[in-house]
Amino acid sequence: MTTDPQLLTQFVRANSEAAFAELVNRHVNLVYSAALRQLNGDAHLAKDVVQTVFTDLARKADALASRESVAGWLYTSAHFAAAKVVRQENRRREREEKFMREPVNENESAPDADWEKIRPALDAVMHELKDADREAILLRYFENRQFTAVGAELGLNEDTSRKRVERALEKLRVAFAKRGITTAGALAAVIAANASQMAPASLTTTLPTTAIAAAGTGTFTLLKFMTATKIKLGLSALLAASAATALMVQHQSQQKLHDENSALQQQIAHLQTDNASFSNQLAAAGSTKLAADQFSELLKLRGQVGVLQRQIGELGKLRAENRQLQTAQADANVQQQGARDAKNEEHAIMLQKLDAAKEGVLAFILYAGDHPNQYPTNFAQAASYISTNYTAQIEDNFDMAYQGQISSLTNPSATIVLKEKQAWLATSGKWMKTYGFADGHSEVHTEPSGNFDDYENNHAASPAPGQ
């Protein structure tokens, strides 16, 4: 069986839609089921999450091709994407409260009752495991693969993969027990029977094409990103249009010079032939005097040769000017490419900052869900809720702006929780700073003067009435 890295490599190198479709078929049920659980069974929103996750997979395929398996990455991406959808639908708090006090139906059978107990906490507990343990459980019980297939995906033999899955399952059972959650039946059987729901057939059919199209490349992706961060850019398009116009004018000029040169060379060749003929006649005649009409024709030809030689001299000047134009155009192209490269590098850095702020805030939200709506008071408390290098990406670059309770905020979407430590100067000449907000989204704010105090004060935490 072709592994996930091989399929991603085929997609990146050959733009193989078939390879991407195979990845979708292989993992779509995992992503759809994870989204469906977190969205409280809302199939419509779960489809949106699946679309988002596989679009991100297409966009980041090159970077993910080095992973042994993408199941863990897809599962984590579905987790964060679903959390974002819940925030946008303004139902996060109601869902968390329901999960915390969800009753068990005494009339249900034991497996159904076990599933209702573990379902609300399953995804959060799964993200407490290490990547290798989470990957093993996902492949075995969420995607219901045999141990031979799990081993092939992880680069292990069947026996080793079985042991890894068993150890990971025991860690998962301990994590549930710490939350006071136990099952009457086997935990593995409960997860395998309920964790995976069949994704709608329409997703499998349309998702490869729509995900690849939505991921996009070049100008489309750049414009989409700038729209999402509320920053409008027309410089790239202007530079591209200017370069295209200059190249077109240069090409037309070169073609015109080439045609003129060819015509002049043909005329010179004919005149030189005629001149040689008359010169031979003059030499043969010796001292015999040429007829008046022949002598007149010879002078005329010599005059025309002189005119053509002057035209060739002017053509040489035009060629020199054209070479200067080409050199100047090449220098301008180098400068324009340098400006585009700097702009693209700035966009990439900005995207990293936005992702870091968003993941940091989502870690705070997950922590608050386990600690009566109380945000962490230091970065160490939230570090275990995120799989990235927390210190390097978040703690080193951001400061906490709010450490209280979620319920104390009147407008989470306008309340700053994380703020970038240092503002940075963009190529536009404006200062920029990245922020993470209490509802889970992130933004980049610009200030021409570099003073962000007023903006941060206006978006500081406001107490709810009666607080």
XYZ file of C-alpha atoms in Angstrom:
467
model
C 0.000 0.000 0.000
C 1.287 3.460 -0.886
C 2.097 5.382 2.319
C 0.897 8.886 3.170
C 4.341 10.490 2.533
C 4.509 8.835 -0.900
C 1.044 10.114 -1.819
C 1.915 13.639 -0.627
C 5.153 13.556 -2.653
C 3.230 12.514 -5.776
C 0.769 15.344 -5.221
C 3.511 17.970 -4.690
C 5.776 16.896 -7.575
C 3.206 15.902 -10.196
C 0.146 17.831 -8.966
C -1.561 14.415 -8.867
C -5.212 14.844 -7.982
C -5.519 11.040 -7.850
C -2.910 10.879 -5.075
C -4.713 13.580 -3.112
C -8.034 11.791 -3.639
C -6.508 8.645 -2.136
C -5.463 10.636 0.946
C -9.001 11.982 1.233
C -10.535 8.516 0.946
C -8.090 7.191 3.515
C -8.634 9.821 6.219
C -11.931 11.625 5.548
C -13.894 9.512 8.040
C -11.368 10.307 10.780
C -11.615 14.071 10.179
C -15.390 14.076 9.744
C -15.946 12.036 12.920
C -13.662 14.261 15.024
C -15.438 17.383 13.743
C -18.883 15.849 14.249
C -18.147 15.059 17.900
C -16.896 18.538 18.700
C -19.772 20.192 16.848
C -22.364 18.242 18.826
C -23.534 16.245 15.805
C -24.015 19.191 13.424
C -23.293 17.476 10.072
C -23.402 20.722 8.074
C -20.707 22.396 10.178
C -18.698 19.163 10.224
C -18.557 19.268 6.414
C -17.185 22.806 6.581
C -14.459 21.660 8.981
C -13.530 18.752 6.678
C -13.249 21.176 3.756
C -10.989 23.482 5.788
C -8.720 20.687 7.026
C -8.112 19.130 3.613
C -7.598 22.542 2.044
C -4.840 23.125 4.632
C -3.426 19.684 3.772
C -3.193 20.637 0.086
C -1.603 23.993 0.959
C 0.979 22.470 3.343
C 1.567 19.213 1.425
C 5.238 19.936 0.743
C 6.063 20.485 4.427
C 4.017 17.464 5.564
C 5.543 15.006 3.084
C 8.350 14.199 5.545
C 5.934 12.887 8.209
C 5.456 9.133 8.632
C 1.680 9.580 8.624
C -0.655 12.549 8.332
C -3.454 11.061 10.427
C -2.273 12.820 13.588
C -1.846 16.136 11.812
C -5.331 15.853 10.273
C -6.849 14.943 13.640
C -5.215 17.908 15.377
C -6.186 20.246 12.527
C -9.781 19.046 12.755
C -9.683 19.720 16.493
C -8.600 23.330 16.048
C -10.818 23.954 13.018
C -13.858 22.666 14.893
C -13.009 24.867 17.868
C -12.913 27.858 15.525
C -16.304 26.973 14.031
C -17.786 26.622 17.503
C -16.472 30.064 18.363
C -17.893 31.584 15.185
C -21.279 30.057 15.878
C -21.164 31.421 19.427
C -21.929 28.048 20.915
C -18.605 27.155 22.566
C -19.668 27.961 26.105
C -23.000 26.120 25.836
C -21.260 23.046 24.439
C -18.572 23.020 27.156
C -21.159 23.334 29.916
C -23.187 20.520 28.349
C -20.124 18.303 28.193
C -19.301 19.000 31.860
C -22.736 18.005 33.131
C -24.000 15.639 30.434
C -26.114 12.938 32.138
C -25.860 9.237 31.497
C -29.085 7.564 30.452
C -29.612 4.677 32.826
C -31.828 2.897 30.275
C -29.114 2.783 27.609
C -27.042 -0.303 27.083
C -23.588 -0.412 28.701
C -21.607 0.358 25.481
C -23.848 3.331 24.661
C -23.572 4.628 28.216
C -19.768 4.249 28.108
C -19.627 6.203 24.842
C -21.767 9.020 26.233
C -19.354 9.293 29.158
C -16.153 9.457 27.139
C -17.429 11.304 24.035
C -17.319 14.870 25.432
C -13.736 14.497 26.675
C -12.320 12.130 24.039
C -10.657 14.672 21.762
C -9.239 16.735 24.614
C -7.801 13.611 26.281
C -6.388 12.407 22.962
C -4.433 15.646 22.673
C -2.855 15.002 26.083
C -1.025 12.013 24.569
C 2.310 12.262 22.812
C 2.230 12.431 19.031
C 3.401 8.819 18.541
C 0.791 7.423 20.962
C -2.018 9.511 19.478
C -1.021 8.427 15.942
C -1.144 4.746 16.905
C -4.626 4.982 18.457
C -5.956 7.028 15.541
C -4.820 4.485 12.958
C -5.998 1.416 14.933
C -9.310 2.478 16.504
C -10.399 5.695 14.766
C -9.622 4.453 11.243
C -10.083 0.761 12.181
C -6.911 -0.463 10.485
C -5.325 -3.871 11.107
C -2.016 -4.019 12.982
C -0.158 -4.842 9.765
C -1.488 -1.650 8.155
C -0.686 0.381 11.285
C 2.864 -0.964 11.235
C 3.295 -0.179 7.542
C 2.146 3.406 8.112
C 4.479 3.900 11.102
C 7.447 1.958 9.717
C 7.067 -0.913 12.242
C 6.411 -4.626 12.033
C 3.063 -6.056 13.118
C 4.169 -7.165 16.589
C 5.856 -3.851 17.404
C 2.855 -1.880 16.194
C 0.564 -4.023 18.375
C 2.673 -3.282 21.460
C 2.747 0.434 20.694
C -1.041 0.528 20.339
C -1.525 -1.374 23.622
C 0.800 0.975 25.524
C -0.907 4.026 24.020
C -4.348 2.648 24.916
C -3.267 2.160 28.523
C -2.055 5.772 28.696
C -5.411 6.899 27.302
C -7.259 4.861 29.951
C -5.138 6.468 32.711
C -5.837 9.949 31.306
C -9.593 9.271 31.401
C -9.313 7.930 34.953
C -7.655 11.190 36.081
C -10.803 12.951 34.913
C -12.958 10.490 36.850
C -14.155 8.724 33.691
C -14.259 4.922 33.612
C -16.059 2.474 31.324
C -17.918 -0.710 32.096
C -16.745 -2.307 28.844
C -13.409 -2.380 27.066
C -12.257 1.151 26.210
C -10.853 0.015 22.852
C -14.150 -1.565 21.842
C -16.148 1.530 22.811
C -13.871 3.823 20.764
C -13.688 1.500 17.752
C -17.474 1.117 17.663
C -18.350 4.808 17.983
C -15.407 7.100 17.148
C -15.669 6.817 13.382
C -18.759 7.928 11.465
C -19.065 7.566 7.721
C -18.527 10.893 5.984
C -21.186 11.881 3.406
C -20.437 10.528 -0.065
C -20.571 14.063 -1.489
C -17.498 15.003 0.515
C -15.396 12.166 -0.869
C -16.506 12.976 -4.419
C -15.953 16.728 -4.445
C -13.370 17.290 -1.721
C -10.135 16.569 -3.670
C -10.941 19.097 -6.381
C -12.364 21.794 -4.118
C -9.572 21.454 -1.539
C -6.839 21.760 -4.160
C -8.611 24.707 -5.790
C -9.162 26.428 -2.441
C -5.512 25.916 -1.434
C -4.354 27.707 -4.601
C -0.924 29.167 -5.276
C 0.673 32.514 -6.058
C -1.456 35.611 -6.341
C -4.761 33.949 -5.368
C -3.421 32.658 -2.049
C -1.724 35.975 -1.303
C -4.889 38.018 -1.932
C -6.992 35.601 0.117
C -4.547 35.907 3.016
C -4.432 39.676 2.902
C -8.245 39.830 2.884
C -8.420 37.597 5.965
C -6.030 39.841 7.880
C -7.760 43.057 6.716
C -4.642 44.291 4.847
C -5.168 45.390 1.244
C -2.220 45.116 -1.158
C -2.032 46.149 -4.807
C 1.745 46.436 -5.108
C 2.353 42.912 -6.379
C -0.241 43.243 -9.136
C 1.101 46.681 -10.108
C 4.678 45.410 -10.331
C 3.600 42.408 -12.381
C 1.604 44.582 -14.794
C 4.498 47.079 -15.150
C 6.980 44.308 -15.882
C 4.676 42.707 -18.456
C 4.123 46.038 -20.265
C 7.847 46.827 -20.360
C 8.688 43.371 -21.719
C 6.028 43.716 -24.441
C 7.367 47.123 -25.557
C 10.921 45.788 -25.542
C 9.928 42.779 -27.652
C 8.126 44.984 -30.217
C 11.154 47.279 -30.462
C 13.511 44.367 -31.021
C 11.242 42.880 -33.701
C 11.043 46.217 -35.560
C 14.835 46.656 -35.519
C 15.310 43.097 -36.741
C 12.933 43.630 -39.698
C 14.587 46.939 -40.661
C 18.034 45.370 -40.461
C 17.004 42.464 -42.691
C 15.565 44.812 -45.345
C 18.686 47.017 -45.372
C 20.991 44.014 -45.641
C 19.053 42.768 -48.687
C 19.238 46.188 -50.368
C 22.989 46.406 -49.717
C 23.507 42.941 -51.159
C 21.686 43.869 -54.391
C 23.528 47.199 -54.705
C 26.914 45.598 -54.055
C 26.169 43.077 -56.810
C 25.220 45.840 -59.256
C 28.218 47.937 -58.224
C 30.558 45.010 -58.762
C 29.092 44.477 -62.233
C 29.645 48.096 -63.259
C 33.115 48.124 -61.724
C 34.020 45.053 -63.781
C 32.745 46.775 -66.884
C 34.892 49.830 -66.066
C 37.974 47.723 -65.582
C 37.390 45.866 -68.845
C 36.942 49.091 -70.742
C 40.333 50.328 -69.536
C 40.941 53.779 -70.744
C 37.839 53.610 -72.921
C 35.374 56.197 -71.773
C 32.017 54.849 -70.417
C 28.844 55.809 -72.106
C 27.109 58.730 -70.433
C 24.160 56.663 -69.332
C 26.397 53.913 -67.860
C 28.537 56.438 -65.976
C 25.456 58.139 -64.605
C 24.077 54.803 -63.424
C 27.369 53.982 -61.699
C 27.391 57.279 -59.807
C 23.801 56.741 -58.812
C 24.582 53.300 -57.434
C 27.581 54.575 -55.496
C 25.412 57.334 -53.991
C 22.827 54.805 -52.920
C 25.553 52.666 -51.317
C 26.729 55.682 -49.351
C 23.183 56.373 -48.124
C 22.751 52.757 -47.071
C 26.065 52.761 -45.254
C 24.933 55.804 -43.276
C 21.662 54.000 -42.480
C 23.643 50.989 -41.265
C 25.593 53.327 -38.997
C 22.334 54.677 -37.586
C 21.081 51.102 -37.164
C 24.180 50.343 -35.113
C 23.370 53.256 -32.850
C 19.821 51.935 -32.462
C 21.220 48.544 -31.548
C 23.436 50.100 -28.906
C 20.469 52.029 -27.519
C 18.423 48.833 -27.512
C 21.168 47.030 -25.550
C 21.155 49.869 -23.035
C 17.360 49.557 -22.797
C 17.681 45.803 -22.205
C 20.301 46.367 -19.498
C 18.135 48.986 -17.776
C 15.099 46.697 -18.026
C 17.089 43.799 -16.534
C 18.176 46.005 -13.627
C 14.563 47.112 -13.095
C 13.423 43.485 -13.159
C 16.017 42.601 -10.522
C 14.812 45.440 -8.309
C 11.156 44.483 -8.820
C 11.891 40.827 -8.059
C 13.729 41.889 -4.918
C 10.703 43.889 -3.817
C 8.386 40.934 -4.520
C 10.676 38.538 -2.646
C 10.761 40.858 0.363
C 6.979 41.199 0.291
C 6.482 37.413 0.045
C 8.907 36.811 2.914
C 7.026 39.359 5.013
C 3.724 37.623 4.258
C 5.157 34.260 5.317
C 6.395 35.705 8.617
C 3.039 37.398 9.205
C 1.223 34.093 8.622
C 3.476 32.350 11.155
C 2.772 35.032 13.740
C -0.993 34.768 13.192
C -0.899 30.964 13.484
C 1.178 31.159 16.675
C -1.217 33.659 18.288
C -4.251 31.592 17.284
C -2.775 28.341 18.620
C -1.726 30.052 21.838
C -5.244 31.375 22.476
C -6.800 28.006 21.638
C -4.489 26.393 24.202
C -5.782 28.940 26.751
C -9.381 28.060 25.822
C -8.723 24.334 26.219
C -7.102 24.978 29.585
C -10.097 27.065 30.687
C -12.425 24.234 29.692
C -10.691 22.022 32.247
C -10.433 24.690 34.973
C -13.941 26.250 35.469
C -13.534 28.840 32.668
C -10.336 30.225 34.244
C -7.570 31.215 31.843
C -4.008 30.147 32.818
C -1.929 32.539 34.841
C 1.345 31.552 33.170
C 2.461 29.969 29.925
C 3.601 26.732 31.534
C 0.010 25.850 32.490
C -1.133 25.985 28.848
C 1.930 24.367 27.259
C 0.540 20.825 27.455
C -2.533 21.790 25.413
C -0.608 22.467 22.211
C 1.580 20.194 20.111
C 3.970 22.810 18.682
C 7.152 24.158 20.290
C 5.258 26.334 22.742
C 8.257 28.186 24.196
C 9.891 29.086 20.884
C 6.688 30.082 19.042
C 4.490 31.580 21.726
C 6.084 32.211 25.113
C 9.184 33.869 23.624
C 7.169 36.150 21.328
C 3.965 37.041 23.214
C 2.846 38.478 26.545
C -0.334 37.577 28.429
C -2.890 40.378 28.385
C -5.665 38.672 30.383
C -5.637 35.945 33.045
C -9.166 35.966 34.443
C -12.311 33.989 33.693
C -14.022 33.704 30.321
C -17.377 34.418 31.917
C -16.052 37.785 33.122
C -15.711 39.118 29.572
C -18.497 41.055 27.903
C -17.025 40.891 24.399
C -14.493 38.066 23.942
C -14.075 38.764 20.208
C -12.730 42.261 21.024
C -10.657 41.337 24.095
C -6.900 40.819 23.692
C -5.516 37.751 25.476
C -2.080 37.545 23.820
C -0.064 40.450 22.436
C 3.214 40.346 20.562
C 6.141 41.606 22.627
C 7.804 43.664 19.914
C 6.232 45.576 17.022
C 7.945 45.196 13.649
C 8.364 47.491 10.664
C 6.690 46.299 7.456
C 7.916 47.020 3.925
C 5.067 49.526 3.625
C 6.758 51.682 6.281
C 4.074 50.990 8.912
C 4.553 49.274 12.249
C 2.711 45.988 12.871
C 1.871 43.877 15.897
C 0.061 40.528 16.274
C -2.740 39.854 18.781
C -4.733 36.819 19.929
C -8.290 37.439 21.131
C -10.386 35.711 23.787
C -12.729 34.089 21.253
C -9.822 32.280 19.556
C -9.067 34.422 16.480
C -5.889 36.396 15.738
C -5.251 39.702 13.975
C -2.368 41.905 12.811
C -2.822 45.598 13.648
C -0.886 48.440 11.982
C 0.123 51.807 13.399
C 2.065 54.395 11.343
C 3.663 55.855 14.481
C 4.524 52.528 16.145
C 2.515 53.400 19.290
C -0.039 50.672 20.057
C -1.091 51.863 23.525
C -4.478 53.281 22.494
C -5.388 50.165 20.495
C -4.414 47.830 23.353
C -6.277 49.911 25.934
C -9.415 49.895 23.765
C -9.242 46.113 23.511
C -8.358 45.350 27.103
C -10.654 43.165 29.207
C -13.927 44.834 30.187
C -15.707 43.336 33.213
C -19.191 41.929 32.754
C -22.073 43.730 34.499
C -22.069 42.971 38.220
C -18.385 41.881 38.221
